[in-house]
Coordinates of C-alpha atoms in Angstrom, one line a residue:
M1 CA 70.0 216.5 -66.6
N2 CA 67.0 218.1 -68.1
I3 CA 68.1 218.5 -71.7
F4 CA 65.5 221.3 -72.4
T5 CA 66.8 223.3 -69.4
A6 CA 70.4 222.7 -70.5
L7 CA 69.7 223.8 -74.1
R8 CA 67.7 226.8 -72.9
N9 CA 70.8 227.8 -71.0
D10 CA 72.8 227.5 -74.2
V11 CA 70.3 229.7 -76.0
C12 CA 70.5 232.3 -73.2
E13 CA 74.3 232.3 -73.2
A14 CA 74.3 232.8 -77.0
L15 CA 72.0 235.8 -76.6
E16 CA 74.2 237.2 -73.9
S17 CA 77.2 236.9 -76.1
L18 CA 75.4 238.8 -78.8
V19 CA 74.6 241.5 -76.3
A20 CA 78.3 241.6 -75.2
E21 CA 79.3 242.0 -78.9
G22 CA 76.9 244.9 -79.3
K23 CA 74.8 243.0 -81.9
L24 CA 71.8 243.0 -79.6
S25 CA 70.7 245.7 -77.2
S26 CA 71.3 245.3 -73.5
G27 CA 68.7 244.7 -70.8
L28 CA 66.8 242.0 -72.6
D29 CA 64.3 240.1 -70.5
L30 CA 64.7 236.4 -71.4
K31 CA 62.0 235.0 -69.1
N32 CA 59.7 234.1 -72.0
V33 CA 62.3 232.4 -74.1
T34 CA 61.4 228.7 -74.4
V35 CA 63.2 225.6 -75.7
E36 CA 61.0 222.6 -76.5
P37 CA 60.3 219.9 -79.0
P38 CA 58.9 221.2 -82.3
R39 CA 55.3 220.2 -83.1
D40 CA 56.5 218.4 -86.2
P41 CA 59.4 216.1 -85.6
E42 CA 60.5 216.6 -89.2
H43 CA 61.5 220.1 -88.2
G44 CA 64.3 218.9 -85.9
D45 CA 64.9 217.9 -82.3
I46 CA 64.6 221.3 -80.5
A47 CA 62.8 224.6 -81.3
T48 CA 63.2 228.0 -79.6
N49 CA 61.0 231.1 -79.9
A50 CA 63.8 233.4 -78.7
A51 CA 63.9 235.6 -81.8
M52 CA 60.1 236.0 -81.8
V53 CA 59.7 237.0 -78.1
L54 CA 62.7 239.4 -78.1
A55 CA 62.1 241.3 -81.4
K56 CA 60.0 244.0 -79.8
Q57 CA 62.5 244.6 -76.9
A58 CA 65.5 244.6 -79.3
K59 CA 63.7 246.7 -81.9
M60 CA 64.7 244.3 -84.6
K61 CA 63.0 241.9 -87.0
P62 CA 62.6 238.4 -85.6
Q63 CA 64.4 236.9 -88.6
D64 CA 67.4 239.2 -88.1
I65 CA 67.8 238.1 -84.5
A66 CA 67.3 234.4 -85.5
L67 CA 70.1 234.6 -88.1
L68 CA 72.5 236.1 -85.5
L69 CA 71.5 233.5 -83.0
A70 CA 71.9 230.6 -85.5
V71 CA 75.5 231.5 -86.1
V72 CA 76.4 231.3 -82.4
L73 CA 74.3 228.1 -81.8
E74 CA 76.0 226.3 -84.7
T75 CA 79.3 226.5 -82.8
K76 CA 77.9 224.4 -79.9
S77 CA 79.3 220.9 -79.8
E78 CA 75.9 219.2 -79.3
V79 CA 74.3 221.0 -82.3
S80 CA 74.6 219.5 -85.7
S81 CA 72.5 222.1 -87.6
V82 CA 70.3 225.2 -87.1
E83 CA 67.5 226.3 -89.4
V84 CA 65.6 229.6 -89.3
A85 CA 61.9 228.8 -90.0
G86 CA 58.9 230.9 -90.8
P87 CA 58.9 234.4 -89.2
G88 CA 61.8 233.7 -86.9
F89 CA 61.6 230.3 -85.1
L90 CA 64.9 228.4 -84.8
N91 CA 64.9 224.6 -85.3
L92 CA 67.9 222.7 -84.0
R93 CA 69.1 219.2 -84.7
L94 CA 71.4 217.6 -82.2
T95 CA 74.3 215.3 -82.8
D96 CA 74.2 211.5 -82.5
E97 CA 76.9 211.8 -79.9
F98 CA 74.7 214.0 -77.8
W99 CA 71.9 211.4 -77.8
R100 CA 74.3 208.6 -77.0
L101 CA 75.5 210.5 -74.0
Q102 CA 71.9 211.0 -72.9
L103 CA 71.4 207.2 -73.0
H104 CA 74.5 206.7 -70.8
H105 CA 73.2 209.3 -68.4
L106 CA 69.8 207.6 -68.3
I107 CA 71.3 204.2 -67.5
D108 CA 73.7 205.6 -64.9
T109 CA 70.9 207.5 -63.2
G110 CA 68.4 204.6 -63.1
T111 CA 65.0 205.0 -61.8
N112 CA 65.9 208.5 -60.5
Y113 CA 66.1 209.7 -64.2
G114 CA 63.8 212.7 -64.8
A115 CA 63.5 213.5 -61.1
S116 CA 63.6 217.2 -60.1
K117 CA 62.6 219.6 -57.4
I118 CA 60.4 221.8 -59.6
G119 CA 57.4 221.2 -57.3
G120 CA 59.4 222.6 -54.3
G121 CA 57.5 220.4 -51.8
E122 CA 54.2 222.1 -52.6
K123 CA 51.1 220.1 -51.4
V124 CA 48.8 218.9 -54.1
N125 CA 45.5 217.1 -53.5
V126 CA 44.6 214.7 -56.4
E127 CA 41.1 213.3 -56.2
Y128 CA 40.5 210.5 -58.7
V129 CA 38.2 207.5 -59.3
S130 CA 35.5 208.5 -56.7
A131 CA 33.1 205.9 -58.1
N132 CA 29.7 205.7 -56.3
P133 CA 29.9 203.0 -53.7
T134 CA 27.0 201.1 -55.2
G135 CA 28.8 198.3 -56.9
P136 CA 32.2 197.0 -58.2
M137 CA 34.3 199.2 -60.4
H138 CA 33.6 198.7 -64.1
V139 CA 36.1 199.2 -67.0
G140 CA 34.9 202.8 -67.4
H141 CA 36.4 203.7 -64.0
C142 CA 39.6 202.0 -64.9
R143 CA 41.0 204.7 -67.1
G144 CA 40.6 207.5 -64.6
A145 CA 42.1 205.2 -61.9
V146 CA 45.3 204.5 -63.9
F147 CA 45.6 208.1 -65.2
G148 CA 45.2 209.5 -61.7
D149 CA 47.8 207.1 -60.2
A150 CA 50.3 207.7 -63.0
M151 CA 49.9 211.5 -62.7
C152 CA 50.5 211.3 -58.9
A153 CA 53.7 209.4 -59.5
L154 CA 54.9 212.0 -62.0
L155 CA 54.1 214.8 -59.6
R156 CA 56.1 213.2 -56.9
K157 CA 58.9 212.6 -59.3
I158 CA 59.2 216.4 -59.8
G159 CA 59.1 217.4 -56.2
Y160 CA 55.4 217.8 -55.3
Q161 CA 54.0 216.5 -52.0
V162 CA 51.0 214.6 -53.3
V163 CA 48.0 213.3 -51.4
E164 CA 45.8 210.8 -53.2
E165 CA 42.1 211.1 -52.3
Y166 CA 38.9 209.2 -53.0
Y167 CA 35.6 211.0 -52.5
I168 CA 32.9 208.6 -51.4
N169 CA 29.5 209.7 -52.6
D170 CA 27.5 208.1 -49.9
A171 CA 24.8 210.7 -49.1
G172 CA 22.5 210.5 -52.2
V173 CA 19.4 208.6 -53.2
Q174 CA 21.6 206.0 -54.8
M175 CA 22.6 204.8 -51.4
D176 CA 18.9 204.3 -50.5
M177 CA 18.6 202.2 -53.7
L178 CA 21.6 200.2 -52.6
A179 CA 20.1 199.5 -49.2
R180 CA 16.8 198.4 -50.8
S181 CA 18.7 196.2 -53.3
L182 CA 20.7 194.7 -50.4
H183 CA 17.5 194.1 -48.4
F184 CA 16.0 192.2 -51.4
R185 CA 19.1 190.0 -51.7
Y186 CA 19.2 189.5 -47.9
R187 CA 15.7 188.1 -48.0
E188 CA 16.7 185.8 -50.8
A189 CA 19.7 184.6 -48.6
L190 CA 17.2 183.8 -45.8
G191 CA 15.4 181.5 -48.2
E192 CA 12.4 183.7 -48.8
D193 CA 10.6 183.5 -52.2
T194 CA 11.1 187.1 -53.3
G195 CA 10.1 186.8 -56.9
P196 CA 11.8 188.8 -59.6
L197 CA 13.9 191.8 -58.8
P198 CA 11.7 195.0 -58.6
G199 CA 12.4 197.8 -61.0
G200 CA 14.7 200.5 -59.8
L201 CA 16.9 198.2 -57.7
Y202 CA 20.5 197.4 -58.6
P203 CA 20.8 194.2 -60.7
G204 CA 23.8 192.0 -60.8
D205 CA 25.0 189.3 -58.3
Y206 CA 27.7 191.4 -56.5
L207 CA 25.2 192.1 -53.6
V208 CA 24.7 188.4 -53.0
P209 CA 27.9 187.8 -50.9
P210 CA 27.3 190.8 -48.6
A211 CA 23.6 189.8 -48.3
V212 CA 24.7 186.3 -47.2
T213 CA 27.2 187.8 -44.7
L214 CA 24.4 190.0 -43.3
A215 CA 22.0 187.0 -43.0
E216 CA 24.7 185.0 -41.2
R217 CA 25.5 187.8 -38.9
D218 CA 22.0 189.1 -38.0
G219 CA 19.7 186.2 -38.9
D220 CA 16.2 187.5 -39.8
K221 CA 16.5 190.6 -37.7
W222 CA 15.8 193.0 -40.7
A223 CA 13.4 190.8 -42.6
M224 CA 10.0 191.9 -41.2
L225 CA 10.9 195.4 -40.0
P226 CA 9.5 198.5 -41.7
E227 CA 11.9 200.2 -44.1
S228 CA 12.3 203.1 -41.8
E229 CA 14.1 200.9 -39.3
W230 CA 16.4 198.9 -41.7
L231 CA 17.2 201.5 -44.4
E232 CA 19.9 203.4 -42.5
P233 CA 21.7 200.3 -41.1
L234 CA 21.7 198.6 -44.5
R235 CA 22.9 201.8 -46.2
E236 CA 25.9 201.8 -44.0
F237 CA 26.5 198.0 -44.2
G238 CA 26.1 198.0 -48.0
G239 CA 28.2 201.1 -48.5
N240 CA 31.0 199.6 -46.4
A241 CA 30.8 196.3 -48.3
M242 CA 31.0 198.1 -51.7
M243 CA 33.9 200.2 -50.6
D244 CA 35.8 197.0 -49.5
L245 CA 35.1 195.7 -53.0
I246 CA 36.3 198.9 -54.6
R247 CA 39.5 199.0 -52.5
A248 CA 40.2 195.4 -53.6
D249 CA 39.6 196.3 -57.3
L250 CA 42.0 199.3 -57.0
A251 CA 44.6 197.1 -55.2
A252 CA 44.4 194.7 -58.2
L253 CA 45.6 197.7 -60.3
G254 CA 48.4 198.5 -57.9
I255 CA 46.5 201.6 -56.7
E256 CA 46.1 202.7 -53.1
H257 CA 44.6 206.0 -52.0
E258 CA 45.7 207.7 -48.8
I259 CA 42.4 209.3 -47.9
F260 CA 38.8 208.1 -48.3
F261 CA 36.6 211.1 -47.6
R262 CA 32.8 210.5 -47.0
E263 CA 30.3 212.9 -48.4
S264 CA 28.0 211.9 -45.5
D265 CA 30.4 213.5 -43.1
L266 CA 29.8 216.9 -44.7
H267 CA 26.1 216.6 -44.0
E268 CA 26.6 215.3 -40.4
N269 CA 29.1 217.8 -39.3
G270 CA 27.3 220.9 -40.7
A271 CA 30.0 221.7 -43.3
I272 CA 27.4 222.4 -46.0
D273 CA 25.5 224.8 -43.8
Q274 CA 28.8 226.5 -42.9
V275 CA 30.0 227.0 -46.5
L276 CA 26.6 228.6 -47.3
I277 CA 26.9 230.9 -44.3
D278 CA 30.5 231.8 -45.4
L279 CA 29.5 232.5 -49.0
T280 CA 26.4 234.5 -47.9
A281 CA 28.7 236.7 -45.8
K282 CA 30.8 237.3 -48.9
G283 CA 27.7 238.3 -50.9
E284 CA 28.0 235.2 -53.2
I285 CA 24.6 233.6 -52.4
Y286 CA 21.2 235.1 -53.0
E287 CA 17.6 234.2 -53.5
G288 CA 16.6 234.5 -57.2
V289 CA 14.9 233.1 -60.2
L290 CA 17.0 231.6 -63.0
E291 CA 16.2 232.4 -66.6
A292 CA 14.7 229.5 -68.6
P293 CA 17.3 227.3 -70.3
K294 CA 17.9 228.0 -74.0
G295 CA 16.1 225.7 -76.4
K296 CA 13.6 223.1 -75.2
L297 CA 12.6 223.4 -71.6
P298 CA 13.2 220.4 -69.3
D299 CA 10.0 218.9 -67.9
D300 CA 11.2 219.7 -64.4
W301 CA 12.0 223.4 -64.9
E302 CA 9.9 225.9 -63.2
P303 CA 10.4 229.7 -62.6
R304 CA 10.6 229.6 -58.8
P305 CA 12.8 231.4 -56.3
Q306 CA 15.9 229.4 -55.5
T307 CA 19.0 229.7 -53.3
L308 CA 21.7 230.5 -55.9
F309 CA 25.5 230.8 -55.9
R310 CA 26.9 233.7 -58.0
A311 CA 29.0 231.4 -60.2
T312 CA 29.0 234.0 -62.9
N313 CA 31.2 236.2 -60.7
F314 CA 33.9 233.6 -61.2
G315 CA 33.6 232.8 -64.9
D316 CA 30.6 230.4 -65.0
D317 CA 27.9 230.8 -67.6
V318 CA 25.0 231.0 -65.2
D319 CA 24.4 231.1 -61.4
R320 CA 23.9 227.7 -59.8
P321 CA 21.2 226.3 -57.4
L322 CA 22.2 225.1 -54.0
K323 CA 18.9 223.7 -52.8
K324 CA 16.3 221.5 -54.4
S325 CA 12.5 222.3 -54.3
D326 CA 12.1 220.1 -51.2
G327 CA 14.8 222.1 -49.4
A328 CA 17.5 219.4 -49.6
Y329 CA 21.0 220.5 -50.7
T330 CA 22.0 219.9 -54.3
Y331 CA 25.1 217.7 -55.1
F332 CA 26.8 221.0 -56.0
A333 CA 26.4 222.4 -52.5
A334 CA 28.1 219.3 -51.0
D335 CA 30.8 219.6 -53.6
I336 CA 31.5 223.2 -52.6
A337 CA 31.8 222.2 -49.0
Y338 CA 34.1 219.3 -49.9
H339 CA 36.5 221.5 -51.8
Q340 CA 36.4 224.1 -49.0
N341 CA 37.4 221.3 -46.7
K342 CA 40.4 220.6 -49.0
F343 CA 41.4 224.3 -48.8
Q344 CA 41.0 224.3 -45.1
R345 CA 43.4 221.3 -45.0
G346 CA 46.0 223.5 -46.6
F347 CA 45.6 222.5 -50.3
T348 CA 45.8 225.5 -52.6
R349 CA 46.5 223.3 -55.6
M350 CA 43.8 220.7 -56.3
I351 CA 43.5 218.3 -59.2
D352 CA 40.2 216.3 -59.9
V353 CA 40.1 213.5 -62.4
W354 CA 36.5 213.1 -63.8
G355 CA 34.8 211.1 -66.5
A356 CA 34.1 213.1 -69.7
D357 CA 30.4 213.1 -69.0
H358 CA 31.1 215.6 -66.2
G359 CA 32.6 218.1 -68.5
G360 CA 29.6 220.5 -68.0
Y361 CA 30.4 220.6 -64.3
V362 CA 33.9 222.0 -64.6
K363 CA 33.2 225.8 -64.8
R364 CA 30.9 225.8 -61.8
M365 CA 33.4 223.8 -59.7
K366 CA 36.3 226.0 -60.6
A367 CA 34.1 229.0 -59.7
A368 CA 33.3 227.5 -56.4
V369 CA 36.9 226.9 -55.5
A370 CA 37.8 230.5 -56.4
A371 CA 34.9 231.7 -54.2
V372 CA 35.6 229.6 -51.1
S373 CA 39.4 230.3 -51.2
G374 CA 39.2 234.0 -52.0
G375 CA 41.2 233.2 -55.2
Q376 CA 44.0 231.6 -53.3
A377 CA 43.4 228.0 -54.5
D378 CA 43.3 226.6 -58.0
L379 CA 41.4 223.6 -59.3
D380 CA 42.6 221.7 -62.3
V381 CA 40.1 219.2 -63.8
K382 CA 41.3 216.4 -66.0
L383 CA 38.6 214.7 -68.0
C384 CA 39.0 211.0 -69.1
Q385 CA 37.1 209.9 -72.2
L386 CA 35.3 206.6 -72.6
V387 CA 37.0 203.2 -73.0
K388 CA 35.4 201.0 -75.7
L389 CA 35.9 197.3 -75.2
F390 CA 36.3 194.9 -78.1
R391 CA 36.8 191.2 -78.3
N392 CA 38.1 189.9 -81.6
G393 CA 37.3 193.2 -83.2
E394 CA 33.6 193.1 -82.1
P395 CA 32.3 195.6 -79.6
V396 CA 31.5 194.3 -76.1
R397 CA 28.0 195.5 -75.3
M398 CA 27.5 196.9 -71.8
S399 CA 24.6 198.3 -69.8
K400 CA 25.1 199.1 -66.1
R401 CA 21.4 199.7 -65.7
S402 CA 20.7 196.0 -66.6
G403 CA 23.7 194.8 -64.6
D404 CA 25.4 193.6 -67.8
F405 CA 28.8 195.3 -67.6
V406 CA 32.5 194.3 -67.6
T407 CA 34.1 194.9 -64.2
L408 CA 37.6 196.2 -63.8
R409 CA 38.5 193.0 -61.9
Q410 CA 37.5 190.9 -64.9
V411 CA 39.7 192.9 -67.2
V412 CA 42.7 192.7 -64.8
D413 CA 42.2 189.0 -64.2
E414 CA 42.1 188.2 -67.9
V415 CA 45.0 190.3 -69.3
G416 CA 47.0 191.3 -66.2
K417 CA 47.5 194.5 -64.2
D418 CA 50.5 195.8 -66.2
V419 CA 48.8 195.3 -69.6
V420 CA 45.8 197.2 -68.4
R421 CA 47.8 200.1 -67.0
F422 CA 49.9 200.3 -70.2
I423 CA 47.0 200.3 -72.6
M424 CA 45.1 202.9 -70.5
L425 CA 48.1 205.3 -70.9
T426 CA 48.6 204.8 -74.6
R427 CA 46.2 207.7 -75.5
K428 CA 45.8 211.1 -74.0
N429 CA 43.2 211.2 -71.3
D430 CA 40.8 213.4 -73.3
A431 CA 40.8 211.1 -76.4
S432 CA 38.6 208.0 -76.6
L433 CA 40.4 204.6 -76.3
D434 CA 39.7 201.2 -77.8
F435 CA 40.7 198.1 -75.7
D436 CA 40.6 194.8 -77.6
F437 CA 41.1 191.8 -75.4
K438 CA 42.6 189.7 -78.2
K439 CA 44.9 192.3 -79.5
V440 CA 46.5 193.1 -76.1
T441 CA 47.3 189.5 -75.4
E442 CA 48.4 188.1 -78.8
Q443 CA 52.1 187.7 -79.6
S444 CA 52.3 189.9 -82.6
K445 CA 53.5 193.3 -83.8
D446 CA 49.9 194.6 -83.7
N447 CA 50.0 194.3 -79.9
P448 CA 51.0 197.7 -78.5
V449 CA 52.2 196.0 -75.3

């Protein structure tokens, strides 16, 4: 039983009885009547806005309706007291017996408790994690992974048909950097004196095992060839090796995505070209010059004609470029094609889980989804704030650029999967979170686990 639904039914029955007695006018529309927990628990167990939302229809003061309703609700067996608050809110306290019955119901229902059919079998695409395949997942990715997985479980619990998806960003310059980094480690594995790691390559030892595997498989095949001949094969090899690593990291958290979608497929199958053709036909793409950004101008800004998406037609602050100065597509163009692909697969409800540093990207992406779907699809973006690691109360310093960062696997191996998942869900996704290794493993009342 959903107690809020049951108590809303009680409120609606009380209102209908007042109508039957002639104390309220007939024909009241009750659709906006809500029953929910009050913001302040000190105000009671349940609050309803019934008197507030019906006052205009009933042509009465909210407080007068609230007083009438309070008298009827006080007769309900599960209600111990009713208080009229402020301009007409009703705060209800429920009996101890009522709560005891809920506990019995919870125990009898077991793991099916809270399940419902609210979702009606509607398809929902939830894309989360989507870390670049250039290295192992670090603790910053962990929060979005746990949040996304838990949200999918909740959506299934209430009747949605959920598809969990991972978007592999394997088409950008970071993949060229991965290939060059792998080639350097590969030459090391062959015994070559390579010297120090050149600037701009990915540091860290996680590329050593795949480099050794590559050397064992292919010998010195790639060692002396020009970059133009080994770059693409090593991009693919390195990307696949990193995705194997990422899948293993996610499995350590108990997470398994159903779909892994490659950005490179959008480039290879012409999907980006097609979405630009489609949007051009709708009049949503044009050649124009963007106004200079407010404040200090970026060094790379220039007033030049660009291929622009009319994002402002769909609520964004400015129109957005789709091509770079060299004619290559922007990341945004690929993201539009990707979300059009989701829509073409039948998803009109999409949820993306991103890091908080992508907050400025939300408006343009929601605009893009509205444009490619003709307003039929909705994108909901959930932002996850940073996780700050501590050990014995002292911050753990991390720098991904220098290769000095704490991986997700290290955290799981040290404190356990369930502890990690629990801690990641103790704060709302849009609030920062502190994770202290000592505190979450000690046997004391200070340990939230």
